[in-house]
DNA sequence: ACCTGAACACCGTTCAAGT
DNA sequence: ACCTGAACACCGTTCAAGT
């Protein structure tokens, strides 16, 4: 790793840490520089303005995400290949998460807001979602004849549930049950 | 309306306008004061700090939202009472919206981020979602024996779809079709 | 009760200057 | 190629002072 790569990786890690802890308004150029242990001017040498820093942070974040997700998905694949029902349940338990459990979800929420005012960052987020959808389709295609339907149902639902799932008339268990039924009906029918 | 009510309403309207146009980082105390035509100090008399301004803005925004939604829902109710299928389609067309069409959705995205760092604002958002879910349950209960299921499926899905629906393997029409089938199967079964 | 302006520490960005 | 510090206009907040 070149010096440039090392320094920028440090900067982006600190940026993500601050974003997670304090939100996008907490990510100031001076704060990032301080936590990284460099001067403001030096930070600006690597990232000439705040927008560029956010864009790079976004790409860095998704590179990490992709590693995590791919290893999680491969885990599920090995253990539960046997039964279709067990597989679906495992997948649902993984995807349908309460907003309180935030580990990386808070960063997604910040990105959804930042997307509105930064087209390049928005394209990075959309690219991630397209990749994510493709992986899921590929994984699920072993278990159902309509993986595109299942994925098109689950990904948006998981994002929305994370925001306001706690305010729904049904409890999480009932919702997982409902989704499980919907998917097995889809799978049976065709 | 008292003077206080008039001034605060003006302030909050301008706050929402700026939030929609420039995002939460664009909502500065000085900018809000300028657009409202009052001094910074005077704005601070009505809203002692930025957090209080955001909280009041959030409540004001949802009061407007509730009016809009209730009138939209009553419209759907009158025209399509006749056929259950027609009613569901109308409802889906209303709820499943692409992120590009943003009218008020951009404000929701900002609020989802602000919720993470302001518990009072978060409670206001959750209260809105609970009300929204209750109205939908009530409206839908005429057409299906399991309105809680339908609502618990549709609201999170609509929020998630607005963010990343464009990145799914299925087109919007196919998705509306899929959801329509799912709901009519739910309705038939019981 | 309502409104004002000065002053504080902090912010992003620019720039001329160093190695 | 990499790093620095001073200076700019802007920010939220505090405060003492007015009507």
Short mmCIF file of C-alpha atoms (C1' of nucleotides) in Angstrom, two decimals:
data_model
loop_
_atom_site.label_atom_id
_atom_site.label_comp_id
_atom_site.label_asym_id
_atom_site.label_seq_id
_atom_site.Cartn_x
_atom_site.Cartn_y
_atom_site.Cartn_z
CA UNK A 1 0.00 0.00 0.00
CA UNK A 2 1.30 3.42 -1.00
CA UNK A 3 1.39 6.25 1.48
CA UNK A 4 -1.51 7.91 -0.28
CA UNK A 5 -3.62 4.77 0.06
CA UNK A 6 -2.79 4.44 3.75
CA UNK A 7 -3.57 8.04 4.61
CA UNK A 8 -6.81 8.15 2.63
CA UNK A 9 -7.95 4.87 4.22
CA UNK A 10 -7.29 6.36 7.68
CA UNK A 11 -9.18 9.51 6.77
CA UNK A 12 -12.18 7.60 5.43
CA UNK A 13 -12.35 5.30 8.45
CA UNK A 14 -12.43 8.30 10.76
CA UNK A 15 -15.02 9.98 8.56
CA UNK A 16 -17.30 6.94 8.80
CA UNK A 17 -16.77 6.72 12.57
CA UNK A 18 -17.78 10.35 13.03
CA UNK A 19 -20.71 9.99 10.64
CA UNK A 20 -21.99 7.02 12.64
CA UNK A 21 -21.54 8.78 15.98
CA UNK A 22 -22.64 12.33 15.19
CA UNK A 23 -24.36 12.36 11.81
CA UNK A 24 -23.35 14.25 8.69
CA UNK A 25 -23.36 17.62 10.44
CA UNK A 26 -20.73 16.26 12.83
CA UNK A 27 -18.41 15.48 9.94
CA UNK A 28 -16.44 18.71 9.75
CA UNK A 29 -13.17 19.00 7.88
CA UNK A 30 -11.39 20.05 11.08
CA UNK A 31 -12.87 17.22 13.13
CA UNK A 32 -11.88 14.64 10.54
CA UNK A 33 -8.37 16.10 10.36
CA UNK A 34 -8.03 16.06 14.15
CA UNK A 35 -9.18 12.47 14.58
CA UNK A 36 -6.91 11.35 11.76
CA UNK A 37 -3.99 13.19 13.33
CA UNK A 38 -3.25 15.48 10.39
CA UNK A 39 -3.72 19.18 9.80
CA UNK A 40 -6.76 20.68 8.14
CA UNK A 41 -4.65 21.80 5.21
CA UNK A 42 -3.25 18.32 4.78
CA UNK A 43 -6.72 16.79 4.76
CA UNK A 44 -7.60 19.28 2.06
CA UNK A 45 -4.65 18.07 0.03
CA UNK A 46 -6.21 14.59 -0.15
CA UNK A 47 -9.83 15.76 -0.33
CA UNK A 48 -10.05 19.27 -1.75
CA UNK A 49 -13.57 19.84 -0.42
CA UNK A 50 -16.22 18.29 1.81
CA UNK A 51 -18.26 16.96 -1.10
CA UNK A 52 -15.30 14.96 -2.42
CA UNK A 53 -14.70 13.58 1.08
CA UNK A 54 -18.32 12.40 1.32
CA UNK A 55 -18.20 10.80 -2.12
CA UNK A 56 -15.02 8.89 -1.30
CA UNK A 57 -16.41 7.91 2.10
CA UNK A 58 -19.52 6.55 0.40
CA UNK A 59 -17.54 4.35 -1.98
CA UNK A 60 -15.30 3.18 0.85
CA UNK A 61 -18.32 2.36 3.01
CA UNK A 62 -19.94 0.26 0.30
CA UNK A 63 -16.72 -1.62 -0.38
CA UNK A 64 -16.79 -2.67 3.28
CA UNK A 65 -20.52 -3.43 3.09
CA UNK A 66 -20.08 -5.67 0.10
CA UNK A 67 -17.50 -7.79 1.91
CA UNK A 68 -19.76 -8.15 4.95
CA UNK A 69 -22.85 -8.96 2.95
CA UNK A 70 -21.17 -11.48 0.69
CA UNK A 71 -19.77 -13.39 3.67
CA UNK A 72 -23.15 -13.28 5.46
CA UNK A 73 -24.95 -14.54 2.38
CA UNK A 74 -22.47 -17.34 1.83
CA UNK A 75 -22.99 -18.44 5.44
CA UNK A 76 -26.70 -18.75 4.94
CA UNK A 77 -26.15 -20.62 1.74
CA UNK A 78 -24.07 -23.40 3.24
CA UNK A 79 -26.07 -24.11 6.38
CA UNK A 80 -29.57 -24.12 5.02
CA UNK A 81 -29.32 -25.39 1.49
CA UNK A 82 -31.40 -28.37 2.51
CA UNK A 83 -34.87 -26.93 3.18
CA UNK A 84 -36.39 -24.10 1.18
CA UNK A 85 -38.54 -23.00 4.11
CA UNK A 86 -35.63 -22.91 6.53
CA UNK A 87 -33.63 -20.92 4.03
CA UNK A 88 -36.33 -18.31 3.59
CA UNK A 89 -36.79 -17.93 7.33
CA UNK A 90 -33.04 -17.44 7.84
CA UNK A 91 -32.96 -14.84 5.10
CA UNK A 92 -35.93 -12.97 6.56
CA UNK A 93 -34.44 -12.97 10.05
CA UNK A 94 -31.34 -11.44 8.53
CA UNK A 95 -33.10 -8.77 6.47
CA UNK A 96 -35.99 -7.64 8.66
CA UNK A 97 -34.25 -5.66 11.35
CA UNK A 98 -35.60 -3.14 13.85
CA UNK A 99 -34.25 0.37 13.56
CA UNK A 100 -33.06 0.18 17.15
CA UNK A 101 -30.44 -2.44 16.40
CA UNK A 102 -28.60 0.06 14.19
CA UNK A 103 -25.14 -1.11 13.39
CA UNK A 104 -24.60 0.27 9.92
CA UNK A 105 -28.16 1.32 9.23
CA UNK A 106 -27.63 4.80 10.59
CA UNK A 107 -25.08 5.44 7.86
CA UNK A 108 -27.61 4.37 5.25
CA UNK A 109 -30.06 6.92 6.58
CA UNK A 110 -27.46 9.66 6.32
CA UNK A 111 -26.65 8.56 2.77
CA UNK A 112 -30.33 8.59 1.74
CA UNK A 113 -30.42 12.26 2.71
CA UNK A 114 -27.06 13.10 1.14
CA UNK A 115 -28.16 11.44 -2.13
CA UNK A 116 -30.71 14.18 -2.63
CA UNK A 117 -28.02 16.85 -3.06
CA UNK A 118 -25.07 14.93 -4.53
CA UNK A 119 -25.66 13.12 -7.81
CA UNK A 120 -22.31 11.35 -7.79
CA UNK A 121 -22.88 10.01 -4.28
CA UNK A 122 -26.40 9.03 -5.34
CA UNK A 123 -25.04 7.03 -8.27
CA UNK A 124 -22.69 5.19 -5.88
CA UNK A 125 -25.62 4.25 -3.65
CA UNK A 126 -27.73 3.10 -6.59
CA UNK A 127 -24.85 1.04 -7.93
CA UNK A 128 -24.61 -0.68 -4.55
CA UNK A 129 -28.32 -1.48 -4.51
CA UNK A 130 -28.17 -2.91 -8.04
CA UNK A 131 -25.26 -5.14 -7.07
CA UNK A 132 -26.99 -6.17 -3.88
CA UNK A 133 -30.16 -7.07 -5.77
CA UNK A 134 -28.16 -9.13 -8.26
CA UNK A 135 -26.38 -11.13 -5.55
CA UNK A 136 -29.65 -11.88 -3.84
CA UNK A 137 -31.27 -12.95 -7.10
CA UNK A 138 -28.39 -15.27 -7.80
CA UNK A 139 -28.45 -16.74 -4.28
CA UNK A 140 -32.22 -17.20 -4.21
CA UNK A 141 -32.53 -18.61 -7.71
CA UNK A 142 -31.66 -22.05 -6.30
CA UNK A 143 -34.78 -22.01 -4.16
CA UNK A 144 -37.49 -20.30 -6.19
CA UNK A 145 -38.48 -19.96 -9.85
CA UNK A 146 -39.10 -16.21 -9.43
CA UNK A 147 -36.07 -14.81 -7.58
CA UNK A 148 -36.59 -11.36 -9.14
CA UNK A 149 -40.00 -11.13 -7.51
CA UNK A 150 -38.72 -12.20 -4.10
CA UNK A 151 -35.82 -9.75 -4.23
CA UNK A 152 -38.01 -6.90 -5.51
CA UNK A 153 -40.28 -7.55 -2.54
CA UNK A 154 -37.69 -7.98 0.20
CA UNK A 155 -35.07 -5.29 -0.33
CA UNK A 156 -37.36 -2.26 -0.29
CA UNK A 157 -39.38 -3.81 2.52
CA UNK A 158 -36.29 -4.31 4.67
CA UNK A 159 -35.22 -0.68 4.19
CA UNK A 160 -38.67 0.65 4.98
CA UNK A 161 -39.16 -1.66 7.95
CA UNK A 162 -35.94 -0.46 9.50
CA UNK A 163 -37.37 3.08 9.59
CA UNK A 164 -40.93 2.59 10.80
CA UNK A 165 -41.44 -1.12 11.46
CA UNK A 166 -41.95 -0.39 15.16
CA UNK A 167 -45.07 1.65 14.29
CA UNK A 168 -46.93 -1.11 12.42
CA UNK A 169 -50.03 -2.90 13.72
CA UNK A 170 -48.25 -6.28 13.44
CA UNK A 171 -45.31 -7.46 15.54
CA UNK A 172 -42.03 -8.44 13.94
CA UNK A 173 -42.71 -12.17 14.31
CA UNK A 174 -46.08 -11.89 12.58
CA UNK A 175 -44.46 -9.91 9.79
CA UNK A 176 -41.69 -12.44 9.25
CA UNK A 177 -44.41 -15.12 9.18
CA UNK A 178 -46.46 -13.15 6.64
CA UNK A 179 -43.48 -12.57 4.34
CA UNK A 180 -42.50 -16.19 4.64
CA UNK A 181 -45.98 -17.26 3.53
CA UNK A 182 -46.01 -14.81 0.64
CA UNK A 183 -42.69 -16.07 -0.64
CA UNK A 184 -43.55 -19.76 -0.34
CA UNK A 185 -46.80 -19.11 -2.21
CA UNK A 186 -44.86 -17.36 -4.97
CA UNK A 187 -42.52 -20.31 -5.10
CA UNK A 188 -45.27 -22.93 -5.17
CA UNK A 189 -47.46 -21.28 -7.79
CA UNK A 190 -45.17 -21.11 -10.80
CA UNK B 1 -54.64 33.94 15.06
CA UNK B 2 -52.34 35.60 17.57
CA UNK B 3 -49.22 37.36 16.46
CA UNK B 4 -47.10 34.58 17.87
CA UNK B 5 -49.03 31.99 15.85
CA UNK B 6 -48.66 34.01 12.68
CA UNK B 7 -44.94 34.59 13.04
CA UNK B 8 -44.15 31.01 14.00
CA UNK B 9 -46.22 29.71 11.07
CA UNK B 10 -44.25 31.98 8.72
CA UNK B 11 -40.97 30.79 10.19
CA UNK B 12 -41.89 27.13 9.91
CA UNK B 13 -43.10 27.48 6.32
CA UNK B 14 -39.80 29.07 5.35
CA UNK B 15 -37.89 26.40 7.26
CA UNK B 16 -39.67 23.64 5.33
CA UNK B 17 -39.10 25.45 2.03
CA UNK B 18 -35.36 25.70 2.70
CA UNK B 19 -35.20 22.10 3.92
CA UNK B 20 -36.85 20.92 0.70
CA UNK B 21 -34.59 23.04 -1.50
CA UNK B 22 -31.22 22.73 0.22
CA UNK B 23 -31.42 19.95 2.81
CA UNK B 24 -30.92 20.19 6.56
CA UNK B 25 -27.46 21.73 6.24
CA UNK B 26 -29.05 24.58 4.28
CA UNK B 27 -31.38 25.36 7.16
CA UNK B 28 -29.29 27.92 9.05
CA UNK B 29 -30.74 30.21 11.68
CA UNK B 30 -29.64 33.27 9.70
CA UNK B 31 -31.08 31.95 6.42
CA UNK B 32 -34.44 31.17 8.04
CA UNK B 33 -34.50 34.60 9.66
CA UNK B 34 -33.67 36.32 6.36
CA UNK B 35 -36.33 34.48 4.34
CA UNK B 36 -38.92 35.15 7.03
CA UNK B 37 -37.96 38.83 7.07
CA UNK B 38 -36.98 39.00 10.72
CA UNK B 39 -33.66 39.36 12.51
CA UNK B 40 -31.59 36.45 13.75
CA UNK B 41 -32.16 37.53 17.34
CA UNK B 42 -35.90 37.69 16.79
CA UNK B 43 -35.95 34.19 15.34
CA UNK B 44 -34.11 33.08 18.45
CA UNK B 45 -36.82 34.63 20.57
CA UNK B 46 -39.38 32.24 19.04
CA UNK B 47 -37.02 29.27 18.69
CA UNK B 48 -34.17 29.46 21.19
CA UNK B 49 -32.01 27.00 19.30
CA UNK B 50 -31.81 25.06 16.05
CA UNK B 51 -32.98 21.80 17.62
CA UNK B 52 -36.22 23.41 18.83
CA UNK B 53 -36.75 24.87 15.36
CA UNK B 54 -36.38 21.43 13.76
CA UNK B 55 -38.74 19.83 16.26
CA UNK B 56 -41.42 22.45 15.66
CA UNK B 57 -40.88 22.21 11.90
CA UNK B 58 -41.36 18.46 12.10
CA UNK B 59 -44.69 18.74 13.91
CA UNK B 60 -45.84 21.48 11.53
CA UNK B 61 -44.87 19.37 8.52
CA UNK B 62 -46.85 16.37 9.72
CA UNK B 63 -49.90 18.48 10.48
CA UNK B 64 -49.84 19.48 6.80
CA UNK B 65 -49.17 15.89 5.73
CA UNK B 66 -52.13 14.59 7.66
CA UNK B 67 -54.49 16.99 5.92
CA UNK B 68 -53.16 16.02 2.49
CA UNK B 69 -53.24 12.29 3.17
CA UNK B 70 -56.71 12.27 4.68
CA UNK B 71 -58.14 14.11 1.70
CA UNK B 72 -56.31 11.80 -0.73
CA UNK B 73 -57.57 8.72 1.06
CA UNK B 74 -61.14 9.99 1.13
CA UNK B 75 -60.94 10.58 -2.62
CA UNK B 76 -59.94 7.00 -3.26
CA UNK B 77 -62.68 5.83 -0.97
CA UNK B 78 -65.52 7.51 -2.83
CA UNK B 79 -64.55 6.69 -6.40
CA UNK B 80 -63.61 3.06 -6.10
CA UNK B 81 -65.77 1.63 -3.38
CA UNK B 82 -67.35 -0.62 -5.96
CA UNK B 83 -64.63 -3.12 -6.89
CA UNK B 84 -62.06 -4.46 -4.43
CA UNK B 85 -59.53 -4.98 -7.19
CA UNK B 86 -59.91 -1.48 -8.53
CA UNK B 87 -59.54 -0.09 -5.05
CA UNK B 88 -56.31 -1.96 -4.39
CA UNK B 89 -54.83 -0.87 -7.71
CA UNK B 90 -55.68 2.78 -7.00
CA UNK B 91 -54.11 2.53 -3.57
CA UNK B 92 -50.95 0.93 -4.93
CA UNK B 93 -50.60 3.54 -7.68
CA UNK B 94 -50.81 6.16 -4.95
CA UNK B 95 -48.30 4.53 -2.57
CA UNK B 96 -45.64 3.07 -4.85
CA UNK B 97 -43.81 6.16 -6.06
CA UNK B 98 -40.42 6.55 -7.71
CA UNK B 99 -37.88 8.59 -5.82
CA UNK B 100 -37.54 10.93 -8.78
CA UNK B 101 -41.06 12.30 -8.39
CA UNK B 102 -40.14 13.77 -5.01
CA UNK B 103 -42.70 16.22 -3.82
CA UNK B 104 -42.57 15.79 -0.09
CA UNK B 105 -40.47 12.64 0.00
CA UNK B 106 -37.22 14.56 0.22
CA UNK B 107 -38.33 15.98 3.57
CA UNK B 108 -39.01 12.48 4.83
CA UNK B 109 -35.47 11.48 3.96
CA UNK B 110 -34.07 14.42 5.89
CA UNK B 111 -36.29 13.53 8.85
CA UNK B 112 -35.14 9.89 8.81
CA UNK B 113 -31.59 11.15 9.30
CA UNK B 114 -32.53 13.80 11.88
CA UNK B 115 -34.44 11.16 13.89
CA UNK B 116 -31.17 9.44 14.69
CA UNK B 117 -29.92 12.39 16.77
CA UNK B 118 -33.10 13.94 18.15
CA UNK B 119 -35.36 11.70 20.24
CA UNK B 120 -38.18 14.22 20.45
CA UNK B 121 -38.24 14.67 16.68
CA UNK B 122 -38.07 10.87 16.33
CA UNK B 123 -41.12 10.45 18.55
CA UNK B 124 -43.03 12.93 16.37
CA UNK B 125 -42.17 10.92 13.25
CA UNK B 126 -43.16 7.63 14.90
CA UNK B 127 -46.45 9.16 16.08
CA UNK B 128 -47.18 10.16 12.49
CA UNK B 129 -46.48 6.67 11.20
CA UNK B 130 -48.72 5.11 13.83
CA UNK B 131 -51.58 7.46 12.89
CA UNK B 132 -51.00 6.84 9.22
CA UNK B 133 -51.09 3.08 9.74
CA UNK B 134 -54.33 3.37 11.72
CA UNK B 135 -56.07 5.42 9.02
CA UNK B 136 -55.05 2.95 6.36
CA UNK B 137 -56.24 0.02 8.45
CA UNK B 138 -59.57 1.70 8.93
CA UNK B 139 -59.93 2.55 5.26
CA UNK B 140 -58.90 -0.89 4.03
CA UNK B 141 -60.97 -2.84 6.54
CA UNK B 142 -63.97 -2.48 4.22
CA UNK B 143 -62.21 -4.45 1.54
CA UNK B 144 -60.20 -7.15 3.28
CA UNK B 145 -60.48 -9.29 6.41
CA UNK B 146 -56.83 -8.68 7.27
CA UNK B 147 -56.22 -4.92 6.95
CA UNK B 148 -53.35 -5.04 9.49
CA UNK B 149 -51.44 -7.41 7.23
CA UNK B 150 -51.99 -5.31 4.13
CA UNK B 151 -50.93 -2.13 5.90
CA UNK B 152 -47.91 -3.77 7.52
CA UNK B 153 -46.86 -4.86 4.06
CA UNK B 154 -47.52 -1.67 2.13
CA UNK B 155 -46.24 1.21 4.27
CA UNK B 156 -42.67 -0.01 4.78
CA UNK B 157 -42.55 -1.18 1.17
CA UNK B 158 -43.61 2.24 -0.12
CA UNK B 159 -40.89 3.98 1.93
CA UNK B 160 -38.21 1.56 0.82
CA UNK B 161 -39.31 1.61 -2.81
CA UNK B 162 -39.06 5.37 -2.91
CA UNK B 163 -35.36 5.07 -2.05
CA UNK B 164 -34.14 2.24 -4.25
CA UNK B 165 -37.07 1.03 -6.33
CA UNK B 166 -35.26 2.12 -9.48
CA UNK B 167 -32.50 -0.42 -8.77
CA UNK B 168 -34.74 -3.49 -8.62
CA UNK B 169 -34.83 -6.25 -11.25
CA UNK B 170 -38.57 -5.68 -11.79
CA UNK B 171 -40.18 -2.60 -13.34
CA UNK B 172 -42.70 -0.56 -11.42
CA UNK B 173 -45.67 -2.01 -13.32
CA UNK B 174 -44.61 -5.56 -12.54
CA UNK B 175 -44.18 -4.63 -8.90
CA UNK B 176 -47.63 -3.06 -8.64
CA UNK B 177 -48.99 -6.20 -10.29
CA UNK B 178 -47.13 -8.44 -7.82
CA UNK B 179 -48.33 -6.52 -4.77
CA UNK B 180 -51.86 -6.48 -6.14
CA UNK B 181 -51.78 -10.28 -6.44
CA UNK B 182 -50.34 -10.72 -2.97
CA UNK B 183 -53.05 -8.58 -1.43
CA UNK B 184 -55.92 -10.21 -3.28
CA UNK B 185 -54.62 -13.63 -2.22
CA UNK B 186 -54.51 -12.45 1.39
CA UNK B 187 -58.07 -11.22 1.00
CA UNK B 188 -59.35 -14.40 -0.61
CA UNK B 189 -57.74 -16.84 1.78
CA UNK B 190 -59.28 -15.89 5.09
"C1'" DA C 1 -43.95 40.14 25.55
"C1'" DC C 2 -41.25 41.19 21.77
"C1'" DC C 3 -37.08 42.74 19.41
"C1'" DT C 4 -32.07 44.26 18.75
"C1'" DG C 5 -26.84 44.06 17.82
"C1'" DA C 6 -22.24 42.88 19.45
"C1'" DA C 7 -19.18 39.19 20.52
"C1'" DC C 8 -17.69 34.24 20.97
"C1'" DA C 9 -15.82 29.96 19.06
"C1'" DC C 10 -16.45 27.25 15.10
"C1'" DC C 11 -17.11 26.15 10.13
"C1'" DG C 12 -15.57 25.42 4.73
"C1'" DT C 13 -12.69 27.30 1.46
"C1'" DT C 14 -8.88 30.02 -0.67
"C1'" DC C 15 -4.20 31.02 -1.14
"C1'" DA C 16 0.66 31.90 -0.87
"C1'" DA C 17 4.39 29.42 0.98
"C1'" DG C 18 7.23 25.75 2.30
"C1'" DT C 19 9.72 20.68 1.82
"C1'" DA D 1 4.20 15.03 -4.28
"C1'" DC D 2 3.14 16.35 0.23
"C1'" DC D 3 2.33 19.60 3.99
"C1'" DT D 4 1.66 24.21 6.45
"C1'" DG D 5 -0.74 28.47 8.58
"C1'" DA D 6 -3.10 32.84 7.87
"C1'" DA D 7 -7.26 34.97 6.33
"C1'" DC D 8 -12.10 35.14 4.48
"C1'" DA D 9 -17.10 34.96 5.08
"C1'" DC D 10 -20.32 32.18 7.45
"C1'" DC D 11 -22.31 29.46 11.30
"C1'" DG D 12 -24.94 28.64 16.25
"C1'" DT D 13 -25.20 30.50 20.60
"C1'" DT D 14 -24.80 33.80 24.51
"C1'" DC D 15 -25.80 38.06 26.54
"C1'" DA D 16 -26.78 42.72 27.87
"C1'" DA D 17 -29.91 46.05 26.29
"C1'" DG D 18 -33.89 48.09 24.48
"C1'" DT D 19 -39.47 48.80 23.67
#
